[in-house]
mmCIF file of C-alpha atoms in Angstrom:
data_model
loop_
_atom_site.group_PDB
_atom_site.id
_atom_site.type_symbol
_atom_site.label_atom_id
_atom_site.label_comp_id
_atom_site.label_asym_id
_atom_site.label_seq_id
_atom_site.Cartn_x
_atom_site.Cartn_y
_atom_site.Cartn_z
ATOM 1 C CA MET D 99 3.502 27.070 22.766
ATOM 2 C CA SER D 100 3.300 30.322 20.814
ATOM 3 C CA SER D 101 6.525 29.462 18.968
ATOM 4 C CA LEU D 102 5.129 26.075 17.966
ATOM 5 C CA ALA D 103 1.889 27.668 16.809
ATOM 6 C CA ASP D 104 3.851 30.204 14.764
ATOM 7 C CA ILE D 105 5.882 27.444 13.101
ATOM 8 C CA VAL D 106 2.742 25.471 12.235
ATOM 9 C CA ALA D 107 1.008 28.589 10.919
ATOM 10 C CA CYS D 108 3.827 29.537 8.571
ATOM 11 C CA THR D 109 4.766 26.040 7.353
ATOM 12 C CA ARG D 110 3.396 25.298 3.900
ATOM 13 C CA VAL D 111 2.098 21.791 3.305
ATOM 14 C CA ASP D 112 1.632 19.361 0.432
ATOM 15 C CA ASP D 113 -1.837 17.776 0.292
ATOM 16 C CA ILE D 114 -1.232 14.224 -0.921
ATOM 17 C CA HIS D 115 -4.831 13.299 -1.785
ATOM 18 C CA THR D 116 -7.515 15.596 -3.191
ATOM 19 C CA HIS D 117 -10.269 15.561 -5.799
ATOM 20 C CA LEU D 118 -9.130 18.909 -7.155
ATOM 21 C CA TYR D 119 -7.983 19.483 -10.721
ATOM 22 C CA ASP D 120 -5.508 21.688 -12.502
ATOM 23 C CA PRO D 121 -7.332 24.775 -13.864
ATOM 24 C CA ALA D 122 -6.533 23.558 -17.387
ATOM 25 C CA PHE D 123 -9.113 20.787 -16.870
ATOM 26 C CA GLY D 124 -11.922 23.304 -17.253
ATOM 27 C CA SER D 125 -15.271 21.937 -16.105
ATOM 28 C CA LEU D 126 -13.578 19.153 -14.124
ATOM 29 C CA LEU D 127 -12.245 21.813 -11.749
ATOM 30 C CA LEU D 128 -14.879 21.996 -9.018
ATOM 31 C CA TRP D 129 -15.109 25.275 -7.135
ATOM 32 C CA GLY D 130 -17.744 27.707 -5.914
ATOM 33 C CA ILE D 131 -20.522 27.499 -3.362
ATOM 34 C CA ASP D 132 -22.569 24.834 -5.171
ATOM 35 C CA ASP D 133 -19.591 22.484 -5.381
ATOM 36 C CA LEU D 134 -18.848 23.153 -1.708
ATOM 37 C CA LEU D 135 -22.390 22.161 -0.801
ATOM 38 C CA VAL D 136 -22.758 19.132 -3.080
ATOM 39 C CA TYR D 137 -19.990 17.275 -1.263
ATOM 40 C CA HIS D 138 -20.641 13.649 -0.414
ATOM 41 C CA TYR D 139 -20.384 14.174 3.358
ATOM 42 C CA LEU D 140 -23.016 16.912 3.147
ATOM 43 C CA VAL D 141 -25.177 14.884 0.766
ATOM 44 C CA SER D 142 -25.177 11.978 3.232
ATOM 45 C CA GLU D 143 -26.019 14.267 6.134
ATOM 46 C CA ALA D 144 -28.739 16.133 4.240
ATOM 47 C CA SER D 145 -30.349 12.903 3.026
ATOM 48 C CA ARG D 146 -31.518 12.307 6.598
ATOM 49 C CA GLN D 147 -33.172 15.746 6.711
ATOM 50 C CA MET D 148 -34.520 16.356 3.201
ATOM 51 C CA GLU D 149 -38.049 15.402 2.219
ATOM 52 C CA VAL D 150 -36.980 14.867 -1.391
ATOM 53 C CA SER D 151 -36.083 11.306 -2.361
ATOM 54 C CA LEU D 152 -32.504 10.428 -3.304
ATOM 55 C CA GLU D 153 -33.749 9.425 -6.750
ATOM 56 C CA SER D 154 -35.127 12.927 -7.285
ATOM 57 C CA PHE D 155 -32.034 14.460 -5.712
ATOM 58 C CA TRP D 156 -29.576 12.745 -8.071
ATOM 59 C CA SER D 157 -31.694 13.500 -11.143
ATOM 60 C CA ALA D 158 -31.764 17.237 -10.320
ATOM 61 C CA SER D 159 -29.280 19.891 -11.423
ATOM 62 C CA LYS D 160 -26.287 20.679 -9.219
ATOM 63 C CA GLN D 161 -27.819 24.052 -8.314
ATOM 64 C CA GLN D 162 -31.061 22.411 -7.230
ATOM 65 C CA GLN D 163 -29.121 19.854 -5.182
ATOM 66 C CA ALA D 164 -27.214 22.678 -3.502
ATOM 67 C CA ASP D 165 -30.511 24.468 -2.765
ATOM 68 C CA TRP D 166 -31.873 21.403 -0.977
ATOM 69 C CA ILE D 167 -28.691 20.854 1.031
ATOM 70 C CA TRP D 168 -28.486 24.527 1.995
ATOM 71 C CA ARG D 169 -32.067 24.512 3.251
ATOM 72 C CA ALA D 170 -31.740 21.198 5.104
ATOM 73 C CA LEU D 171 -28.422 21.869 6.821
ATOM 74 C CA PHE D 172 -28.014 25.649 6.968
ATOM 75 C CA ILE D 173 -31.576 27.031 7.166
ATOM 76 C CA ASP D 174 -33.775 24.416 8.815
ATOM 77 C CA HIS D 175 -30.981 23.199 11.117
ATOM 78 C CA SER D 176 -27.860 24.759 12.619
ATOM 79 C CA PRO D 177 -24.647 23.845 10.752
ATOM 80 C CA VAL D 178 -22.900 22.161 13.675
ATOM 81 C CA SER D 179 -21.452 19.027 12.029
ATOM 82 C CA GLU D 180 -17.813 18.933 11.002
ATOM 83 C CA ALA D 181 -18.760 18.975 7.301
ATOM 84 C CA CYS D 182 -21.081 21.966 7.739
ATOM 85 C CA ARG D 183 -18.528 23.809 9.843
ATOM 86 C CA GLY D 184 -16.076 23.295 7.001
ATOM 87 C CA VAL D 185 -18.307 25.299 4.658
ATOM 88 C CA VAL D 186 -18.744 28.038 7.265
ATOM 89 C CA THR D 187 -14.982 28.117 7.849
ATOM 90 C CA VAL D 188 -14.323 28.520 4.115
ATOM 91 C CA LEU D 189 -16.749 31.428 3.880
ATOM 92 C CA ASN D 190 -15.370 33.123 6.990
ATOM 93 C CA THR D 191 -11.779 32.721 5.795
ATOM 94 C CA LEU D 192 -12.705 34.274 2.451
ATOM 95 C CA GLY D 193 -14.173 37.242 4.319
ATOM 96 C CA ILE D 194 -17.790 36.339 3.507
ATOM 97 C CA GLU D 195 -20.464 36.677 6.180
ATOM 98 C CA PRO D 196 -22.334 33.342 6.228
ATOM 99 C CA ARG D 197 -24.912 34.296 8.865
ATOM 100 C CA SER D 198 -27.056 36.104 6.311
ATOM 101 C CA ARG D 199 -27.839 32.649 4.913
ATOM 102 C CA ASP D 200 -28.275 34.253 1.483
ATOM 103 C CA LEU D 201 -27.366 31.534 -1.034
ATOM 104 C CA PRO D 202 -28.095 33.660 -4.163
ATOM 105 C CA ALA D 203 -25.722 36.330 -2.842
ATOM 106 C CA LEU D 204 -23.040 33.695 -2.239
ATOM 107 C CA ARG D 205 -23.454 32.491 -5.819
ATOM 108 C CA GLU D 206 -23.066 36.046 -7.092
ATOM 109 C CA TRP D 207 -19.842 36.471 -5.106
ATOM 110 C CA PHE D 208 -18.296 33.273 -6.471
ATOM 111 C CA ALA D 209 -19.440 34.096 -10.016
ATOM 112 C CA SER D 210 -17.490 37.361 -9.782
ATOM 113 C CA GLN D 211 -14.223 35.500 -9.126
ATOM 114 C CA GLN D 212 -11.719 34.344 -11.736
ATOM 115 C CA PRO D 213 -10.874 30.645 -11.177
ATOM 116 C CA GLY D 214 -7.108 31.182 -11.387
ATOM 117 C CA ASP D 215 -7.131 34.086 -8.943
ATOM 118 C CA TYR D 216 -9.469 32.184 -6.633
ATOM 119 C CA ILE D 217 -7.159 29.139 -6.589
ATOM 120 C CA ASP D 218 -4.170 31.354 -5.796
ATOM 121 C CA ARG D 219 -6.047 32.903 -2.896
ATOM 122 C CA VAL D 220 -7.347 29.638 -1.471
ATOM 123 C CA LEU D 221 -3.971 27.877 -1.575
ATOM 124 C CA SER D 222 -2.308 30.895 -0.001
ATOM 125 C CA LEU D 223 -4.884 31.161 2.792
ATOM 126 C CA ALA D 224 -4.671 27.426 3.452
ATOM 127 C CA GLY D 225 -0.877 27.419 3.487
ATOM 128 C CA VAL D 226 -0.847 24.730 0.799
ATOM 129 C CA ARG D 227 2.166 24.445 -1.503
ATOM 130 C CA SER D 228 0.874 21.667 -3.759
ATOM 131 C CA VAL D 229 -1.975 19.180 -4.118
ATOM 132 C CA CYS D 230 -2.203 15.697 -5.583
ATOM 133 C CA MET D 231 -5.099 15.260 -7.960
ATOM 134 C CA THR D 232 -7.066 12.049 -8.564
ATOM 135 C CA ASN D 233 -6.508 11.121 -12.221
ATOM 136 C CA SER D 234 -8.105 8.255 -14.118
ATOM 137 C CA PRO D 235 -7.151 7.232 -17.668
ATOM 138 C CA PHE D 236 -10.514 5.444 -17.761
ATOM 139 C CA ASP D 237 -12.384 8.763 -17.488
ATOM 140 C CA ASP D 238 -13.525 9.687 -20.995
ATOM 141 C CA GLU D 239 -13.639 13.390 -20.137
ATOM 142 C CA GLU D 240 -10.201 13.515 -18.564
ATOM 143 C CA ARG D 241 -8.152 11.127 -20.723
ATOM 144 C CA PRO D 242 -8.241 13.188 -23.975
ATOM 145 C CA LEU D 243 -6.747 16.197 -22.217
ATOM 146 C CA TRP D 244 -3.742 14.161 -21.084
ATOM 147 C CA GLU D 245 -3.386 12.669 -24.552
ATOM 148 C CA ARG D 246 -3.371 16.117 -26.193
ATOM 149 C CA GLY D 247 -1.096 17.639 -23.567
ATOM 150 C CA PHE D 248 -1.491 20.999 -21.857
ATOM 151 C CA ALA D 249 0.440 23.643 -19.929
ATOM 152 C CA ARG D 250 0.403 22.347 -16.371
ATOM 153 C CA ASP D 251 0.121 24.248 -13.130
ATOM 154 C CA PRO D 252 3.087 22.828 -11.146
ATOM 155 C CA ARG D 253 1.121 23.051 -7.900
ATOM 156 C CA PHE D 254 -1.248 20.345 -9.143
ATOM 157 C CA ARG D 255 0.515 16.983 -9.098
ATOM 158 C CA ALA D 256 -0.914 13.790 -10.544
ATOM 159 C CA ALA D 257 -1.855 10.479 -8.953
ATOM 160 C CA LEU D 258 -3.019 7.495 -10.999
ATOM 161 C CA ARG D 259 -6.422 6.071 -10.046
ATOM 162 C CA ILE D 260 -6.907 2.463 -11.113
ATOM 163 C CA ASP D 261 -10.304 1.438 -9.702
ATOM 164 C CA PRO D 262 -11.751 0.187 -13.034
ATOM 165 C CA LEU D 263 -8.599 -1.795 -13.736
ATOM 166 C CA LEU D 264 -8.934 -3.826 -10.542
ATOM 167 C CA LEU D 265 -12.679 -3.863 -9.956
ATOM 168 C CA ASP D 266 -14.037 -4.325 -13.488
ATOM 169 C CA TRP D 267 -11.338 -6.277 -15.285
ATOM 170 C CA PRO D 268 -13.529 -7.755 -18.089
ATOM 171 C CA ARG D 269 -14.523 -4.280 -19.277
ATOM 172 C CA SER D 270 -11.161 -2.692 -18.534
ATOM 173 C CA SER D 271 -9.230 -5.399 -20.375
ATOM 174 C CA ALA D 272 -11.359 -4.712 -23.462
ATOM 175 C CA ARG D 273 -10.518 -1.016 -23.193
ATOM 176 C CA LEU D 274 -6.814 -1.752 -22.820
ATOM 177 C CA ARG D 275 -6.937 -3.898 -25.966
ATOM 178 C CA SER D 276 -8.609 -1.031 -27.846
ATOM 179 C CA TRP D 277 -5.714 1.219 -26.706
ATOM 180 C CA GLY D 278 -3.105 -1.178 -28.087
ATOM 181 C CA TYR D 279 -2.223 -3.318 -25.064
ATOM 182 C CA ASP D 280 -2.049 -7.052 -25.726
ATOM 183 C CA VAL D 281 -4.055 -8.250 -22.749
ATOM 184 C CA GLY D 282 -6.367 -11.230 -22.642
ATOM 185 C CA PRO D 283 -9.095 -12.562 -20.362
ATOM 186 C CA ASP D 284 -6.628 -15.101 -18.991
ATOM 187 C CA ARG D 285 -4.228 -14.454 -16.122
ATOM 188 C CA SER D 286 -1.127 -14.941 -18.222
ATOM 189 C CA ALA D 287 2.388 -13.576 -17.924
ATOM 190 C CA ARG D 288 1.815 -11.659 -21.158
ATOM 191 C CA THR D 289 -1.297 -9.981 -19.765
ATOM 192 C CA ALA D 290 0.495 -9.026 -16.556
ATOM 193 C CA SER D 291 3.385 -7.576 -18.555
ATOM 194 C CA GLU D 292 1.041 -5.500 -20.711
ATOM 195 C CA VAL D 293 -0.827 -4.175 -17.677
ATOM 196 C CA ARG D 294 2.506 -3.094 -16.209
ATOM 197 C CA ARG D 295 3.291 -1.375 -19.523
ATOM 198 C CA PHE D 296 -0.042 0.432 -19.363
ATOM 199 C CA LEU D 297 0.657 1.602 -15.795
ATOM 200 C CA ALA D 298 4.170 2.700 -16.745
ATOM 201 C CA ASP D 299 2.943 4.609 -19.820
ATOM 202 C CA TRP D 300 0.398 6.566 -17.799
ATOM 203 C CA THR D 301 2.781 7.122 -14.929
ATOM 204 C CA ARG D 302 5.178 8.795 -17.338
ATOM 205 C CA ARG D 303 2.476 10.647 -19.247
ATOM 206 C CA ILE D 304 0.934 12.329 -16.205
ATOM 207 C CA GLU D 305 4.055 12.207 -14.003
ATOM 208 C CA SER D 306 2.084 10.253 -11.423
ATOM 209 C CA ARG D 307 3.331 10.255 -7.841
ATOM 210 C CA TYR D 308 1.494 7.069 -6.815
ATOM 211 C CA CYS D 309 -1.381 4.717 -7.661
ATOM 212 C CA MET D 310 -4.665 4.712 -5.769
ATOM 213 C CA VAL D 311 -7.810 2.612 -5.599
ATOM 214 C CA SER D 312 -11.017 2.615 -3.547
ATOM 215 C CA LEU D 313 -11.805 -0.967 -2.563
ATOM 216 C CA PRO D 314 -15.183 -2.442 -1.544
ATOM 217 C CA PRO D 315 -15.785 -3.845 1.968
ATOM 218 C CA ASP D 316 -15.668 -7.442 0.704
ATOM 219 C CA PHE D 317 -12.246 -7.046 -0.904
ATOM 220 C CA ALA D 318 -9.746 -9.726 0.057
ATOM 221 C CA TRP D 319 -6.097 -10.233 -0.776
ATOM 222 C CA PRO D 320 -4.597 -12.732 -1.332
ATOM 223 C CA ALA D 321 -7.601 -14.257 -3.107
ATOM 224 C CA ASP D 322 -8.517 -16.078 -6.293
ATOM 225 C CA THR D 323 -9.873 -12.967 -8.013
ATOM 226 C CA ASP D 324 -8.854 -10.807 -10.945
ATOM 227 C CA ALA D 325 -8.213 -7.877 -8.602
ATOM 228 C CA ALA D 326 -5.904 -9.860 -6.322
ATOM 229 C CA TRP D 327 -4.069 -11.343 -9.292
ATOM 230 C CA LEU D 328 -3.579 -7.920 -10.872
ATOM 231 C CA ILE D 329 -2.279 -6.479 -7.609
ATOM 232 C CA GLU D 330 0.205 -9.297 -7.171
ATOM 233 C CA ASN D 331 1.417 -9.480 -10.772
ATOM 234 C CA ALA D 332 1.069 -5.941 -12.092
ATOM 235 C CA VAL D 333 0.391 -3.218 -9.528
ATOM 236 C CA LEU D 334 2.954 -4.193 -6.891
ATOM 237 C CA PRO D 335 5.735 -4.865 -9.434
ATOM 238 C CA HIS D 336 4.918 -1.510 -11.035
ATOM 239 C CA GLY D 337 5.080 0.249 -7.672
ATOM 240 C CA ARG D 338 8.411 -1.320 -6.811
ATOM 241 C CA GLU D 339 9.866 -0.427 -10.206
ATOM 242 C CA HIS D 340 8.728 3.202 -10.052
ATOM 243 C CA GLY D 341 9.283 3.799 -6.351
ATOM 244 C CA GLN D 342 5.693 4.788 -5.806
ATOM 245 C CA ILE D 343 3.695 5.068 -2.628
ATOM 246 C CA GLY D 344 0.510 3.007 -2.698
ATOM 247 C CA ARG D 345 -2.723 4.437 -1.355
ATOM 248 C CA ALA D 346 -5.901 2.411 -0.937
ATOM 249 C CA HIS D 347 -9.344 3.169 0.496
ATOM 250 C CA VAL D 348 -11.144 0.132 1.894
#
C-alpha cells in the first residue's frame, strides 16, 4: 500500500477542466482568499445561512460577498462541508493557520504574494503539470487578448467554450456575421459550413484541446432546435475533423 501511495503522491497530473486562466489574462485570473470564498458551491451553501438577500449579495463588491460567506460558513458555523473543507485544506497546505479565523490577515498574506510565484507554488504543491482553461470567444473581455496575441504559459492549455453558440443562436449568429462569417438565420448548408469555419479558426487560434458547453436540464438531442441542428451539422463534424474530445455539462 505504501508503494502505491508513493506512486500516487509523486505522479503529476493534467487537470482537464478548470476555470483558471493564464497569468497573462490579468484580472481574469482569479486567485486569493476572496476568490476562494466567492465560489459557487460556497455561495449556494451560504445562501441558506446568510440573512442578506441574494439580490443584495450579487449587487455587493466581491470583498463584501466574501465577508458574508466567511461569517456564515466559517464564523457562525463550523466549516464541515466538502466545499468549506477545500478552503481550509488550501490554507493548511500553504502553511497558513486558518483557526484564527482572521479574514483581514488572510487578505494581507495573499496581497503580499506575486501571482506568478503563487501559481508556481500552488501547481507544485498540488502535483499538477497542466490545466485546461475555459475559453470563450464570445467573452468581450477575453476575446481581444486572443486576437492581439500574448506570450503563453505552456501549463495553461485552452478549451473552447461554445455555450452562446448553441443556446442563443439568434444573437450569436449576428455576432458571427459581424466577425465576417456568412451565417444566416436559416439552417442551411452554408450556415453550417461557416459555423465549422468559425470553430476551426478559434481552435487554431487558441490551440484548443476540445469544445465544451453547459446545457440546461430541458436540453434534448436529437430535436428540432437550433442547438440540436448546430450540434449535428457543425459541432460534431468539427470534433471529428479535429480529433477533439467533447465535454458537456447537463
